[in-house]
Tab-separated table of C-alpha atoms and ligand atoms in Angstrom:
chain	number	residue	atom	x	y	z
A	217	MET	CA	178.806	71.361	-25.164
A	218	THR	CA	182.392	72.447	-25.869
A	219	GLU	CA	185.329	70.084	-26.396
A	220	PHE	CA	186.659	71.298	-23.050
A	221	ASP	CA	183.406	70.263	-21.343
A	222	GLU	CA	183.547	66.854	-23.023
A	223	PHE	CA	187.138	66.355	-21.915
A	224	ASN	CA	186.143	67.163	-18.320
A	225	ILE	CA	183.400	64.532	-18.472
A	226	LYS	CA	185.862	61.990	-19.903
A	227	GLU	CA	188.205	62.695	-16.993
A	228	GLN	CA	185.337	62.288	-14.533
A	229	ILE	CA	184.383	58.937	-16.133
A	230	CYS	CA	188.008	57.749	-15.673
A	231	GLU	CA	187.994	58.921	-12.038
A	232	ILE	CA	184.734	57.109	-11.282
A	233	GLY	CA	186.094	54.004	-13.055
A	234	ARG	CA	189.137	54.089	-10.769
A	235	ASP	CA	186.912	54.454	-7.706
A	236	MET	CA	184.745	51.499	-8.764
A	237	TRP	CA	187.785	49.315	-9.370
A	238	THR	CA	189.507	50.410	-6.140
A	239	LEU	CA	186.386	49.629	-4.108
A	240	GLY	CA	186.093	46.204	-5.723
A	241	MET	CA	182.828	46.952	-7.539
A	242	VAL	CA	184.323	45.607	-10.768
A	243	SER	CA	187.096	43.147	-11.580
A	244	ALA	CA	189.087	42.519	-14.760
A	245	ASN	CA	187.199	44.311	-17.589
A	246	ASP	CA	183.788	44.386	-15.875
A	247	GLY	CA	181.390	47.278	-15.744
A	248	ASN	CA	180.560	50.270	-17.871
A	249	ILE	CA	179.697	53.940	-17.470
A	250	SER	CA	177.971	56.405	-19.787
A	251	VAL	CA	177.037	60.091	-19.779
A	252	LYS	CA	174.470	61.813	-22.011
A	253	ILE	CA	175.881	64.748	-24.008
A	254	ASP	CA	172.618	65.496	-25.796
A	255	GLU	CA	169.499	63.542	-26.751
A	256	HIS	CA	171.371	61.463	-29.357
A	257	THR	CA	175.010	61.608	-28.261
A	258	PHE	CA	176.790	59.875	-25.381
A	259	LEU	CA	180.233	59.264	-23.905
A	260	THR	CA	180.891	55.716	-22.731
A	261	THR	CA	183.642	53.431	-21.486
A	262	PRO	CA	185.527	51.049	-23.807
A	263	THR	CA	185.058	47.291	-23.689
A	264	GLY	CA	187.968	44.981	-22.854
A	265	VAL	CA	189.663	47.537	-20.583
A	266	SER	CA	189.935	47.645	-16.772
A	267	LYS	CA	187.737	50.466	-15.524
A	268	GLY	CA	190.547	51.262	-13.091
A	269	LYS	CA	193.043	51.966	-15.863
A	270	MET	CA	191.185	54.183	-18.325
A	271	LYS	CA	192.523	57.411	-19.855
A	272	PRO	CA	190.329	60.216	-21.289
A	273	GLU	CA	191.372	59.422	-24.875
A	274	MET	CA	189.987	55.883	-24.444
A	275	ILE	CA	186.448	57.135	-23.767
A	276	ILE	CA	184.126	56.619	-26.733
A	277	LYS	CA	181.670	59.068	-28.232
A	278	ILE	CA	178.674	57.228	-29.661
A	279	ASP	CA	175.220	58.070	-30.990
A	280	SER	CA	171.824	56.532	-30.270
A	281	GLU	CA	172.141	54.304	-33.363
A	282	LEU	CA	175.315	52.753	-31.835
A	283	LYS	CA	177.530	54.549	-34.379
A	284	VAL	CA	180.952	55.318	-32.882
A	285	LEU	CA	181.777	58.997	-33.507
A	286	SER	CA	185.206	59.128	-31.869
A	287	GLU	CA	188.498	58.102	-33.451
A	288	GLY	CA	190.681	55.234	-32.270
A	289	ASN	CA	190.333	51.486	-31.942
A	290	TYR	CA	188.316	51.345	-28.743
A	291	ARG	CA	184.822	49.913	-28.956
A	292	PRO	CA	181.852	50.281	-26.575
A	293	SER	CA	180.567	47.460	-24.409
A	294	SER	CA	177.718	45.385	-25.803
A	295	GLU	CA	175.987	46.353	-22.531
A	296	PHE	CA	175.750	49.958	-23.767
A	297	ARG	CA	172.357	48.973	-25.209
A	298	MET	CA	171.152	48.718	-21.621
A	299	HIS	CA	172.332	52.301	-21.058
A	300	LEU	CA	170.509	53.484	-24.184
A	301	ARG	CA	167.306	51.953	-22.892
A	302	CYS	CA	167.690	53.901	-19.626
A	303	TYR	CA	167.997	57.197	-21.550
A	304	LYS	CA	165.062	56.273	-23.784
A	305	GLU	CA	162.726	55.384	-20.923
A	306	ARG	CA	163.696	58.323	-18.694
A	307	PRO	CA	164.599	61.658	-20.335
A	308	ASP	CA	165.706	62.943	-16.893
A	309	ILE	CA	168.608	60.466	-16.801
A	310	GLY	CA	172.005	62.028	-17.532
A	311	ALA	CA	174.290	59.129	-16.607
A	312	VAL	CA	174.229	55.338	-16.151
A	313	VAL	CA	176.590	53.130	-14.140
A	314	HIS	CA	176.758	49.330	-14.419
A	315	ALA	CA	178.916	47.227	-12.086
A	316	HIS	CA	179.124	43.875	-10.315
A	317	PRO	CA	179.609	44.959	-6.669
A	318	PRO	CA	179.853	41.715	-4.657
A	319	TYR	CA	177.266	42.328	-1.927
A	320	ALA	CA	174.618	43.863	-4.200
A	321	THR	CA	175.339	41.143	-6.761
A	322	ALA	CA	174.806	38.552	-4.018
A	323	PHE	CA	171.232	39.872	-3.695
A	324	ALA	CA	170.950	39.688	-7.516
A	325	ALA	CA	172.296	36.117	-7.557
A	326	ALA	CA	169.862	35.082	-4.820
A	327	GLY	CA	166.970	36.892	-6.548
A	328	VAL	CA	166.280	38.942	-3.400
A	329	PRO	CA	165.133	42.569	-3.870
A	330	LEU	CA	166.017	45.327	-1.387
A	331	ASP	CA	162.445	46.179	-0.515
A	332	GLN	CA	162.389	45.834	3.265
A	333	TYR	CA	163.247	49.099	4.922
A	334	SER	CA	165.432	48.594	7.963
A	335	LEU	CA	167.892	51.444	7.282
A	336	SER	CA	166.703	55.066	7.244
A	337	GLU	CA	169.324	56.153	4.702
A	338	ALA	CA	168.285	53.347	2.355
A	339	VAL	CA	164.753	54.752	2.230
A	340	MET	CA	165.966	58.267	1.470
A	341	LEU	CA	168.841	57.443	-0.890
A	342	LEU	CA	167.540	54.558	-2.957
A	343	GLY	CA	163.940	53.637	-2.247
A	344	SER	CA	163.152	50.065	-3.173
A	345	VAL	CA	165.580	48.156	-5.399
A	346	PRO	CA	163.927	45.430	-7.510
A	347	VAL	CA	165.509	42.435	-9.236
A	348	ALA	CA	164.981	42.527	-13.004
A	349	PRO	CA	164.598	39.052	-14.559
A	350	TYR	CA	167.753	37.471	-15.972
A	351	GLY	CA	168.816	38.421	-19.479
A	352	THR	CA	171.907	37.243	-21.346
A	353	PRO	CA	174.490	40.072	-21.096
A	354	GLY	CA	175.002	41.989	-24.319
A	355	THR	CA	171.643	40.947	-25.797
A	356	ASP	CA	168.352	42.833	-25.974
A	357	GLU	CA	167.113	40.653	-23.132
A	358	VAL	CA	168.802	42.933	-20.564
A	359	PRO	CA	167.311	46.271	-21.769
A	360	GLU	CA	163.932	44.520	-22.088
A	361	SER	CA	164.156	43.170	-18.540
A	362	ILE	CA	164.910	46.540	-16.893
A	363	ALA	CA	162.482	48.664	-18.938
A	364	PRO	CA	159.388	48.011	-16.751
A	365	PHE	CA	161.323	49.062	-13.610
A	366	LEU	CA	162.976	52.212	-14.940
A	367	PRO	CA	160.022	54.586	-14.452
A	368	PHE	CA	159.981	53.819	-10.718
A	369	HIS	CA	163.545	52.989	-9.671
A	370	ASP	CA	167.006	54.581	-9.796
A	371	ALA	CA	168.822	51.375	-8.823
A	372	ILE	CA	167.978	47.970	-10.281
A	373	LEU	CA	169.549	44.575	-9.598
A	374	LEU	CA	170.097	42.395	-12.676
A	375	ALA	CA	169.287	38.788	-11.736
A	376	ASN	CA	172.333	36.483	-11.768
A	377	HIS	CA	174.495	39.347	-13.042
A	378	GLY	CA	175.001	42.684	-11.206
A	379	ALA	CA	173.433	46.109	-10.808
A	380	VAL	CA	172.631	49.258	-12.745
A	381	THR	CA	172.096	52.751	-11.318
A	382	VAL	CA	170.997	55.972	-13.000
A	383	GLY	CA	171.168	59.652	-12.083
A	384	VAL	CA	170.728	63.180	-13.386
A	385	ASP	CA	174.523	63.286	-13.629
A	386	LEU	CA	177.459	60.915	-13.249
A	387	MET	CA	178.118	61.631	-9.580
A	388	GLN	CA	174.517	60.883	-8.639
A	389	ALA	CA	174.450	57.634	-10.662
A	390	TYR	CA	177.767	56.565	-9.136
A	391	TYR	CA	176.833	57.493	-5.555
A	392	ARG	CA	173.701	55.398	-5.939
A	393	MET	CA	175.892	52.426	-6.867
A	394	GLU	CA	178.104	53.083	-3.844
A	395	SER	CA	175.052	53.405	-1.561
A	396	LEU	CA	173.529	50.232	-3.015
A	397	GLU	CA	176.683	48.257	-2.264
A	398	HIS	CA	177.106	49.741	1.217
A	399	ILE	CA	173.485	49.038	2.138
A	400	SER	CA	173.677	45.502	0.711
A	401	LYS	CA	176.799	44.810	2.758
A	402	THR	CA	175.142	46.068	5.950
A	403	LEU	CA	171.993	44.000	5.369
A	404	ILE	CA	174.023	40.828	4.807
A	405	ALA	CA	176.013	41.517	8.007
A	406	ALA	CA	172.729	41.968	9.892
A	407	GLN	CA	171.713	38.435	8.890
A	408	ALA	CA	174.533	37.112	11.078
A	409	LEU	CA	173.016	38.979	14.039
A	410	GLY	CA	169.584	37.485	13.705
A	411	GLY	CA	168.189	39.466	10.775
A	412	THR	CA	166.969	43.019	10.171
A	413	LYS	CA	164.138	44.846	11.929
A	414	GLU	CA	161.934	46.738	9.491
A	415	LEU	CA	160.991	50.357	10.222
A	416	PRO	CA	157.313	50.987	11.003
A	417	ARG	CA	155.311	52.103	7.956
A	418	LYS	CA	154.638	55.515	9.570
A	419	LYS	CA	158.376	56.134	9.931
A	420	ILE	CA	159.015	55.033	6.344
A	421	ASP	CA	156.384	57.553	5.208
A	422	GLU	CA	158.121	60.284	7.204
A	423	LEU	CA	161.432	59.484	5.517
A	424	CYS	CA	159.732	59.564	2.098
A	425	GLU	CA	158.381	63.041	2.912
A	426	ILE	CA	161.896	64.230	3.827
A	427	ALA	CA	163.282	62.653	0.668
A	428	LYS	CA	160.748	64.552	-1.481
A	429	ASN	CA	162.516	67.778	-0.484
A	430	TYR	CA	165.886	66.478	-1.602
A	431	PRO	CA	167.022	68.182	-4.811
A	432	ILE	CA	166.990	64.817	-6.574
A	433	ARG	CA	164.282	62.689	-8.084
A	434	HIS	CA	163.100	59.616	-6.251
A	435	PRO	CA	160.829	57.645	-8.558
A	436	GLY	CA	161.166	54.612	-6.308
A	437	TYR	CA	159.034	56.311	-3.684
A	438	ARG	CA	155.939	56.550	-5.836
A	439	LYS	CA	154.632	53.331	-4.399
A	440	TYR	CA	154.215	55.111	-1.059
A	441	SER	CA	152.423	58.235	-2.263
B	117	ZN	ZN1	177.786	43.222	-16.454
């Protein structure tokens, strides 16, 4: 990858950070984003900085041993270890997004997974979204807690904390976070109207078949095949 390519990715990380902050998915210095450059090298967001106010020169280059390769005083988030675990468990993953979007995080705080299919798009875009057991942020407890779910899910709620999404590239990982929040918001609104109505199993299977033809991987659907 050329320096020009890396700069473009850094700009895209800043743009996604602005979108996350603008949409209220993160507040203060919350959240982190990373992109895989090669098997052992990554670009990631700095800690202690609003994700809505990042500049390309603030983005950190780091290796799989947590050695910072870029110059400057910015340091990666301690939550980057969670990102590394995603890349380790799933070689297909090219980007990881972590945020605290309020509606999805409400599910995480309540310990409620998104595993009842009442929205067709939710089946096709995300599949089921489990809640990984609580781990203290920044410790190995978080990577350990998500590892068993990674082979089967592209979006995972972190109990009492937030959410993490993965994708083949940054746009896919980010869109999954956006979809997760949008779906969570809709499901919570439906509770005020008497609750959701789940799709019949046959219709869920049909949606899974359609989703298989999407040019993206849907490990979350394995439970239906
Ligand atoms: Zn967090």
